[in-house]
Short mmCIF file of C-alpha atoms in Angstrom, two decimals:
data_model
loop_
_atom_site.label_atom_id
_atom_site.label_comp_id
_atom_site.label_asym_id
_atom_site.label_seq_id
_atom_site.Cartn_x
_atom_site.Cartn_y
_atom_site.Cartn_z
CA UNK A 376 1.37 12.77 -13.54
CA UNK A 377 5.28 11.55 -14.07
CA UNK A 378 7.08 12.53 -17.62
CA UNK A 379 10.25 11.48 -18.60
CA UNK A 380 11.41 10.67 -21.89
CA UNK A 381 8.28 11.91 -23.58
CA UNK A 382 6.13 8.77 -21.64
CA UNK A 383 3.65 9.87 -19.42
CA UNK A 384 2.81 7.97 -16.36
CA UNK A 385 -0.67 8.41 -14.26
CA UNK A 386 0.27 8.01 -10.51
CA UNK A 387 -1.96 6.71 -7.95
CA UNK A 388 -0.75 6.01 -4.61
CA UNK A 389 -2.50 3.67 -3.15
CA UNK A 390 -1.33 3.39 0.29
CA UNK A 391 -0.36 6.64 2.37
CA UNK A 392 -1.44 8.56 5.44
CA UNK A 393 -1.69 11.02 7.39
CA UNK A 394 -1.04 10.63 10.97
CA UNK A 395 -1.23 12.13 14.25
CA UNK A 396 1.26 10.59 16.58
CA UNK A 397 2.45 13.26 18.73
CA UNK A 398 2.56 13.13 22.93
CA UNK A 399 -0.41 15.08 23.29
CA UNK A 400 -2.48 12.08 21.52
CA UNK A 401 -0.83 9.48 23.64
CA UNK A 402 -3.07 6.93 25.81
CA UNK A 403 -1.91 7.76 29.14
CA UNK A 404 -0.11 4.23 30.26
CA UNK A 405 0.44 3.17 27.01
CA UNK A 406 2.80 5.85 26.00
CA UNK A 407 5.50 3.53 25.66
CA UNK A 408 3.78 1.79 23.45
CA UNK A 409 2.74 4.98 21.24
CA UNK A 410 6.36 6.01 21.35
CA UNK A 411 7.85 2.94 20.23
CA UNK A 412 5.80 2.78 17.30
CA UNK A 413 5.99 6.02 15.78
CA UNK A 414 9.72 5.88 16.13
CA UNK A 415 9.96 2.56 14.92
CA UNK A 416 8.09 4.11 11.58
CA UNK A 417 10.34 7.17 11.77
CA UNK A 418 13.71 4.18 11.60
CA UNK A 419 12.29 2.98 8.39
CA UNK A 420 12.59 6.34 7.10
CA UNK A 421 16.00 6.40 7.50
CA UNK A 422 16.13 3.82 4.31
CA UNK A 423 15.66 6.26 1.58
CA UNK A 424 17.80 8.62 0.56
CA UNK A 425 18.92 11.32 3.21
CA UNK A 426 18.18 14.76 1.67
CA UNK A 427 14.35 13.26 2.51
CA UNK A 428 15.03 12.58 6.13
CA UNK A 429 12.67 14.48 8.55
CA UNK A 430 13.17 15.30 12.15
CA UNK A 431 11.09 13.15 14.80
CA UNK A 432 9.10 15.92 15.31
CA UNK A 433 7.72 16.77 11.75
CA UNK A 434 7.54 12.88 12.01
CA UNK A 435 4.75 12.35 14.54
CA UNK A 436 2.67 15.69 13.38
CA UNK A 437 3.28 16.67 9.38
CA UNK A 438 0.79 19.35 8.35
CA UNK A 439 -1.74 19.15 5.53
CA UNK A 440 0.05 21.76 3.77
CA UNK A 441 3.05 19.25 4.04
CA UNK A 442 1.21 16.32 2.82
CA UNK A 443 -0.18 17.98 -0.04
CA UNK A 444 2.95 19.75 -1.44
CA UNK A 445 4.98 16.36 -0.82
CA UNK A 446 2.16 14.22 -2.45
CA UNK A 447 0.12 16.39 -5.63
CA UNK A 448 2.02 19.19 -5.93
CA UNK A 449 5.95 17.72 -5.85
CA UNK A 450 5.49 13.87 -5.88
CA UNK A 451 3.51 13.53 -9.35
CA UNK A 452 0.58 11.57 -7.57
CA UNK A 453 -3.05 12.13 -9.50
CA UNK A 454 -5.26 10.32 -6.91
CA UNK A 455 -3.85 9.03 -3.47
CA UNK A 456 -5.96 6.28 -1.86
CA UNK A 457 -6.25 6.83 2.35
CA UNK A 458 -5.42 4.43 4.41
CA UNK A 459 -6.68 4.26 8.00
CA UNK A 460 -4.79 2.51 10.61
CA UNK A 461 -6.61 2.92 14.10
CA UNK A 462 -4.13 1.72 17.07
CA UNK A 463 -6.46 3.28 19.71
CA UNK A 464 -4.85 0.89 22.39
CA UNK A 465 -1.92 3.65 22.11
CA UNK A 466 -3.47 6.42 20.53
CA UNK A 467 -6.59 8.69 22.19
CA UNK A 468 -8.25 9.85 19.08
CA UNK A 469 -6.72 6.84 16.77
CA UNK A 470 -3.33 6.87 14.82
CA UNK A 471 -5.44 8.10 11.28
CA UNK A 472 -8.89 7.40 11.29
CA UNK A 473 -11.92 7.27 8.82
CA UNK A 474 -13.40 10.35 9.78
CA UNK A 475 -9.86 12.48 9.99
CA UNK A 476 -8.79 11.27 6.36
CA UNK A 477 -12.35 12.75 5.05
CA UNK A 478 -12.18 15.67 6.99
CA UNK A 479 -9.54 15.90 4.43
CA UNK A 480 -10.39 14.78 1.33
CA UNK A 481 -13.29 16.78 1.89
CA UNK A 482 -11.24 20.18 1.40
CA UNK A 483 -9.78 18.64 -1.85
CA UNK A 484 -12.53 17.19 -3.57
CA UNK A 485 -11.20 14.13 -6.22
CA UNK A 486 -8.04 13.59 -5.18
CA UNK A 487 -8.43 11.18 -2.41
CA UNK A 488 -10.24 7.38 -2.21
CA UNK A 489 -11.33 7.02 1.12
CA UNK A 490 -11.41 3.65 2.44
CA UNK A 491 -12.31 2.61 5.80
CA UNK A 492 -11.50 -0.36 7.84
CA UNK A 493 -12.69 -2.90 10.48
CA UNK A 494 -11.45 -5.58 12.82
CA UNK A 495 -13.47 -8.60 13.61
CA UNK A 496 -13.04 -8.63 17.43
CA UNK A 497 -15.37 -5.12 17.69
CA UNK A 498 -18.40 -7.50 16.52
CA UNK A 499 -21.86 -6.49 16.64
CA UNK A 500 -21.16 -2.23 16.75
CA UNK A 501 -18.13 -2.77 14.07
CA UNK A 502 -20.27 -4.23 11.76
CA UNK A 503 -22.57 -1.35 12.39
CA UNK A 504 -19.66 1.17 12.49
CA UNK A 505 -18.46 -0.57 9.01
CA UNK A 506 -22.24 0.22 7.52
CA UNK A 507 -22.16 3.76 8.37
CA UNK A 508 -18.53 4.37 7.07
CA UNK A 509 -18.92 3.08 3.91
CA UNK A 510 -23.03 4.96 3.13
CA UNK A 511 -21.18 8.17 4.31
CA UNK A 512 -17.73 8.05 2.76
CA UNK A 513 -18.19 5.75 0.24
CA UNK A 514 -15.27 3.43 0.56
CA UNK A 515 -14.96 1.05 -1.93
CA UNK A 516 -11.92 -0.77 0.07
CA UNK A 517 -10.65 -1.31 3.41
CA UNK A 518 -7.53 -1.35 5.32
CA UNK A 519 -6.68 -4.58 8.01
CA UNK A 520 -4.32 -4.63 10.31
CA UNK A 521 -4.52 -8.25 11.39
CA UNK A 522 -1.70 -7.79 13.99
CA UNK A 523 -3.58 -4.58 15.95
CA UNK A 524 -3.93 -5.01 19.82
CA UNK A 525 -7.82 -4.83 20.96
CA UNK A 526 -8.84 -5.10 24.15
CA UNK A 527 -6.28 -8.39 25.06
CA UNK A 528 -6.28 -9.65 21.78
CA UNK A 529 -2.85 -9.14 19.84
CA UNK A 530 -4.04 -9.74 16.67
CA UNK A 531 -6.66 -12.50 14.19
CA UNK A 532 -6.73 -14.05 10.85
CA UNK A 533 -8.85 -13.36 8.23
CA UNK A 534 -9.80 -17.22 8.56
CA UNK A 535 -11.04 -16.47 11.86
CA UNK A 536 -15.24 -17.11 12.01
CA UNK A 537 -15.62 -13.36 12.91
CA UNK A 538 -13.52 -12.00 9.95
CA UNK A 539 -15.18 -14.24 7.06
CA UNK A 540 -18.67 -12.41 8.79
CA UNK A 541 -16.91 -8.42 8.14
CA UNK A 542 -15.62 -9.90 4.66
CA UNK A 543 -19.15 -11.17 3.98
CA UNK A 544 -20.64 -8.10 4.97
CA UNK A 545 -18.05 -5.59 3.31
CA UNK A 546 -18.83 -7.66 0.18
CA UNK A 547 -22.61 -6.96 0.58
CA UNK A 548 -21.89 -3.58 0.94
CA UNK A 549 -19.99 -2.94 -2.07
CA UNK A 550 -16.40 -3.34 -0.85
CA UNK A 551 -14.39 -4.23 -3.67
CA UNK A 552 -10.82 -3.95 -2.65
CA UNK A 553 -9.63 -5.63 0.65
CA UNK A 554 -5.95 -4.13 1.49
CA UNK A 555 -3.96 -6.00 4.50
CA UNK A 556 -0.85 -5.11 6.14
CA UNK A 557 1.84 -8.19 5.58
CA UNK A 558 4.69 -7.07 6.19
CA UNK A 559 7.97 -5.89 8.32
CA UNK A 560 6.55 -5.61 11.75
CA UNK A 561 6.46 -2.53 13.69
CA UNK A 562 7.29 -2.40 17.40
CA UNK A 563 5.82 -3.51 19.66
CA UNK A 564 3.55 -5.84 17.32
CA UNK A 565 4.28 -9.44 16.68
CA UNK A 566 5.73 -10.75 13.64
CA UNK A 567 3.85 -13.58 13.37
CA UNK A 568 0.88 -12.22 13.39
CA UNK A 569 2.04 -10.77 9.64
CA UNK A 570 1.87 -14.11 8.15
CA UNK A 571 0.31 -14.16 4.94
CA UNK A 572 -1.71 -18.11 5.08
CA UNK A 573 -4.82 -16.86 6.04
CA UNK A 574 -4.85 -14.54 2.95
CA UNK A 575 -4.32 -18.03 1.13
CA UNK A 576 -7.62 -19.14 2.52
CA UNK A 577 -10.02 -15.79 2.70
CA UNK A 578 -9.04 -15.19 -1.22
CA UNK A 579 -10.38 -18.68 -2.22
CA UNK A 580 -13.57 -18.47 -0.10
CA UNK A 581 -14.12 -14.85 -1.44
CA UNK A 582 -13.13 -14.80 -5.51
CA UNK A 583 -15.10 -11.22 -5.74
CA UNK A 584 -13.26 -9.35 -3.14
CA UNK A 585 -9.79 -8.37 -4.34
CA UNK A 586 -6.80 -8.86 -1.92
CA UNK A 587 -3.66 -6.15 -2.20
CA UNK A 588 -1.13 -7.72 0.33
CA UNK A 589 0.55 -4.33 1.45
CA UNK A 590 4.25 -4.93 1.75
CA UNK A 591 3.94 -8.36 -0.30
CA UNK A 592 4.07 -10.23 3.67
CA UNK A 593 8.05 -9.61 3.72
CA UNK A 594 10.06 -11.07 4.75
CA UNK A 595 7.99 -14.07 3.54
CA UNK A 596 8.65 -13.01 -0.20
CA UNK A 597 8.46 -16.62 -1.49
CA UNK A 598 5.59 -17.27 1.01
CA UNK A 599 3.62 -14.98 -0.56
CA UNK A 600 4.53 -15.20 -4.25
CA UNK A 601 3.81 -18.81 -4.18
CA UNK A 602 0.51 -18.05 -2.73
CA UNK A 603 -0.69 -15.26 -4.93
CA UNK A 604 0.14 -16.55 -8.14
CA UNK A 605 -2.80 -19.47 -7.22
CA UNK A 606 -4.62 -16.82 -6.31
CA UNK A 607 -6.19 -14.68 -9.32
CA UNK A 608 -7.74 -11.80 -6.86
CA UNK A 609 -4.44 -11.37 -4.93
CA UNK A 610 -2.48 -8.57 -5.50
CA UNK A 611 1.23 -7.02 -4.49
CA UNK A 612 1.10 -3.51 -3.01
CA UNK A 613 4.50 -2.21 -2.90
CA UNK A 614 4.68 0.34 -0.52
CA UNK A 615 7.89 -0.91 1.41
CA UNK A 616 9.16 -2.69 -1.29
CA UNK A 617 10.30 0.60 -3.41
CA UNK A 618 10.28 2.77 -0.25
CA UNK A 619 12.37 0.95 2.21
CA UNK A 620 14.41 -1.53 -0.58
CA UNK A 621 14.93 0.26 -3.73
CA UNK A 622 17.21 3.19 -2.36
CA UNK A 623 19.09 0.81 0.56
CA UNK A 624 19.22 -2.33 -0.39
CA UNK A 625 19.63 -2.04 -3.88
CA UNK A 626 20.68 -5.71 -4.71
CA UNK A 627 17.35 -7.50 -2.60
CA UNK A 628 14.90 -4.94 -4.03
CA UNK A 629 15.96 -6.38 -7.54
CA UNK A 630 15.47 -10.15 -6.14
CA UNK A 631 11.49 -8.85 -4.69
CA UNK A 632 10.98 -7.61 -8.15
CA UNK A 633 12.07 -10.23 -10.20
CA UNK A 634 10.41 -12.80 -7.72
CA UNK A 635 7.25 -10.88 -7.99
CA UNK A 636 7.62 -10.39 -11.77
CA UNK A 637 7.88 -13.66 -12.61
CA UNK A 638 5.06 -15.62 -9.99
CA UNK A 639 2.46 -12.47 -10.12
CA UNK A 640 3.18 -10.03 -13.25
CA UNK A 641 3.31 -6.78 -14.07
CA UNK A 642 -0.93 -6.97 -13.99
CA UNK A 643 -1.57 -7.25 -10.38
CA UNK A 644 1.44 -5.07 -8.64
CA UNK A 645 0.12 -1.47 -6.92
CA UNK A 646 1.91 0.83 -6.22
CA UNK A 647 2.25 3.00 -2.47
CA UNK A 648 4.47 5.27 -1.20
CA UNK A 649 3.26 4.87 2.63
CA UNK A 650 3.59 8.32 3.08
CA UNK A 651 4.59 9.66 5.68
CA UNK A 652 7.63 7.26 5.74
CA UNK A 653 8.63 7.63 2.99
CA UNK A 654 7.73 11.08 -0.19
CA UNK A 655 6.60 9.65 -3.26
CA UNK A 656 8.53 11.89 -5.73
CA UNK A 657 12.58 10.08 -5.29
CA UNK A 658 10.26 6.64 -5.10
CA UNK A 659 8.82 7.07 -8.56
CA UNK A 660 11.52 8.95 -10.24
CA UNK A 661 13.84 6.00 -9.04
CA UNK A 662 11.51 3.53 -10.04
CA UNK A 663 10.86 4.48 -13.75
CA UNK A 664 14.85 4.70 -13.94
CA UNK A 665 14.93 1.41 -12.66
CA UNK A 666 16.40 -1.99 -14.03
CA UNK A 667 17.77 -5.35 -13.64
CA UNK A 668 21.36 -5.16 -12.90
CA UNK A 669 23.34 -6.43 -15.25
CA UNK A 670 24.85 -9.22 -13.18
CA UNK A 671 23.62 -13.34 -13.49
CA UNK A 672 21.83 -13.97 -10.93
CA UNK A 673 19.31 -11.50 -12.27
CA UNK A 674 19.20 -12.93 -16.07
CA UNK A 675 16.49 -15.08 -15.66
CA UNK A 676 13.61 -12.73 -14.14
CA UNK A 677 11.37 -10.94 -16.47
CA UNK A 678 11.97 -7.71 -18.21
CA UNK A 679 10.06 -4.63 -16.83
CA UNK A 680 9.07 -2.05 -19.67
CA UNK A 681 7.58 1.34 -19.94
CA UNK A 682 4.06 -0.32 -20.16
CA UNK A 683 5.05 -2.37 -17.06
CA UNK A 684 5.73 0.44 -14.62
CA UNK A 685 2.86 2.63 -16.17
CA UNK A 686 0.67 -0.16 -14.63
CA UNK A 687 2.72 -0.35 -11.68
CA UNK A 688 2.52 3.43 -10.60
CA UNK A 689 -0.97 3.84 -11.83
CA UNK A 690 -3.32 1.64 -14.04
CA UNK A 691 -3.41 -1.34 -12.40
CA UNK A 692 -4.62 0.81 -9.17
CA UNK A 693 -7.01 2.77 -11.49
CA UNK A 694 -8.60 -0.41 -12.04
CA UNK A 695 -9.48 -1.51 -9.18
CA UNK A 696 -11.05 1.91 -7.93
CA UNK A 697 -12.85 2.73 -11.18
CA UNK A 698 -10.50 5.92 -11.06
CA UNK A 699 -11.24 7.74 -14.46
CA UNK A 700 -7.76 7.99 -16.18
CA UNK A 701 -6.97 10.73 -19.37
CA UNK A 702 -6.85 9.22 -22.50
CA UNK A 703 -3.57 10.18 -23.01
CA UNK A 704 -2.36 8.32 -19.91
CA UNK A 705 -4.01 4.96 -21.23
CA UNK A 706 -1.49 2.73 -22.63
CA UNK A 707 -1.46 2.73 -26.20
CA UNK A 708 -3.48 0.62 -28.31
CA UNK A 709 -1.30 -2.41 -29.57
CA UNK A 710 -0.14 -2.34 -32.82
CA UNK A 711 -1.24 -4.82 -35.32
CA UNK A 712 1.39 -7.23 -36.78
CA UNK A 713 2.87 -6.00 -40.31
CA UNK A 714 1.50 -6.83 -43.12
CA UNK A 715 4.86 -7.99 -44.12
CA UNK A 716 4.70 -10.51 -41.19
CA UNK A 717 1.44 -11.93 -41.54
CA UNK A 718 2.49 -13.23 -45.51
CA UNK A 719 5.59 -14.97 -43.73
CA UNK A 720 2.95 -16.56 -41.41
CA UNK A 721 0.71 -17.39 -44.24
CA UNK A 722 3.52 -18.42 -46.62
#
């Protein structure tokens, strides 16, 4: 929980990891490949603010004691939401995995969500792999990675035949919440494969599963806001957006906001620190300082209030998990017009 000003904010972070990326998980042959990416992540970290740089080498193997004084006990978050990202084309036992996010949540019993994840081109033994995950763990969302190397393959749609039968069967399983990476590409995947269309598509076909588009597809901001505000079960995770914009590029991080304002709304925006890029405490400090500047080109976007970011950081997120928030956190009741007001009306 967040306080400043006397408003309380309920934090859940709803996209962060934790990794294991050193040499001695490398594939051997593909450690140029496991190399590149982890210190492509580790350049993005450069973009917030310096006094939360880490070396390359607390980079690719962060403890648990580091993740949860950086997360709970210093960055305000009440319930982080684990998400796996496999990449075992480059890394032995996986990049983070189902199984090594519950070994953790385990040890800290209702302060993690742990999803899972699939991909479409494992077929028959993912689906069964998928089953298992979510009867053991109980995931209630899932993590995609459309633009993951398997066997060959350097990436799919969601529109692809063998994705709509995962989202069928994720939705038969109770899968509510179906979180995809859209967003600034990471070495040595292809950007292309990041393009948000097919999202377009799978959301229509499949109006009970929810869609949080992590990194809101960028750099295809209009792309994407043109697409999800058609879309009523597409959502705008921001991980990226406040983590690699808000402290560096000051000026476009206000554009992203005020384009995602006005085409999605304050309603269907999540936020994510995507830790371990980026600690979530300077993110949501920053963040619930945060306005418009005061300049023109900024005039026309939508306001963002108290209410706004306390949906932002937390509710919205809370929502979509059936996450159990303290009454005090809720958002207060709105107030009825005066009674002064409604004569004027009825005069």
């Amino acid at each position: 929980m967040y306080e400043k000003n006397g408003e309380k904010y309920f934090v859940v972070d709803s996209h962060m990891h934790m990794w294991k990326a050193g040499p001695d998980n490398w594939v051997k042959g593909a450690e140029q490949y496991a190399k590149g990416w982890i210190e492509c992540f580790h350049a993005y970290q450069s973009l917030g603010p310096k006094e939360t740089h880490w070396t390359i080498e607390k980079f690719m193997s962060y403890t648990e004691d580091d993740l949860m004084k950086d997360v709970f006990e210093d960055g305000y978050v009440d319930v982080a939401v684990f998400q796996p990202t496999y990449l075992k084309e480059w890394y032995t036992e996986g990049f983070n995995t189902t199984e090594q996010n519950a070994n953790l949540g385990e040890k800290h019993p209702g302060m993690f969500v742990l999803n899972t994840r699939f991909d479409p081109r494992d077929g028959d033994a993912g689906l069964v792999e998928l089953a298992a995950n979510v009867e053991r763990y109980g995931s209630k969302g899932v993590k995609l990675y459309t633009a993951e190397w398997n066997a060959g393959s350097r990436g799919y749609k969601l529109t692809d035949p063998a994705a709509y039968t995962y989202l069928a069967k994720a939705q038969e399983l109770g899968i509510k919440n179906i979180h995809v990476h859209k967003g600034p590409t990471i070495w040595p995947l292809d950007k292309d494969a990041f393009d948000v269309s097919d999202v377009d598509h799978a959301a229509t076909d499949f109006p009970e599963l929810n869609f949080i588009v992590e990194h809101v597809g960028l750099p295809r901001i209009e792309d994407f806001c043109f697409m999800a505000t058609q879309e009523p079960n597409v959502y705008a995770g921001l991980s990226v957006v406040i983590g690699g914009l808000m402290h560096a590029r000051p000026q476009f991080f206000a554009k992203v906001m005020g384009e995602l304002l006005f085409w999605v709304g304050e309603d269907k925006m999540t936020f994510g620190s995507d830790y371990g890029i980026w600690e979530p405490k300077w993110q949501i400090e920053g963040f619930v300082d945060w306005e418009f500047p005061d300049q023109p080109e900024f005039a026309d976007y939508p306001r963002l209030g108290v209410e706004g970011k306390k949906k932002i950081l937390g509710l919205n997120a809370a929502k979509l998990y059936d996450i159990k928030v303290p009454d005090e956190l809720q958002l207060k009741e709105a107030t009825p017009a005066a009674q002064d007001d409604s004569k004027l009306v009825a005069s």
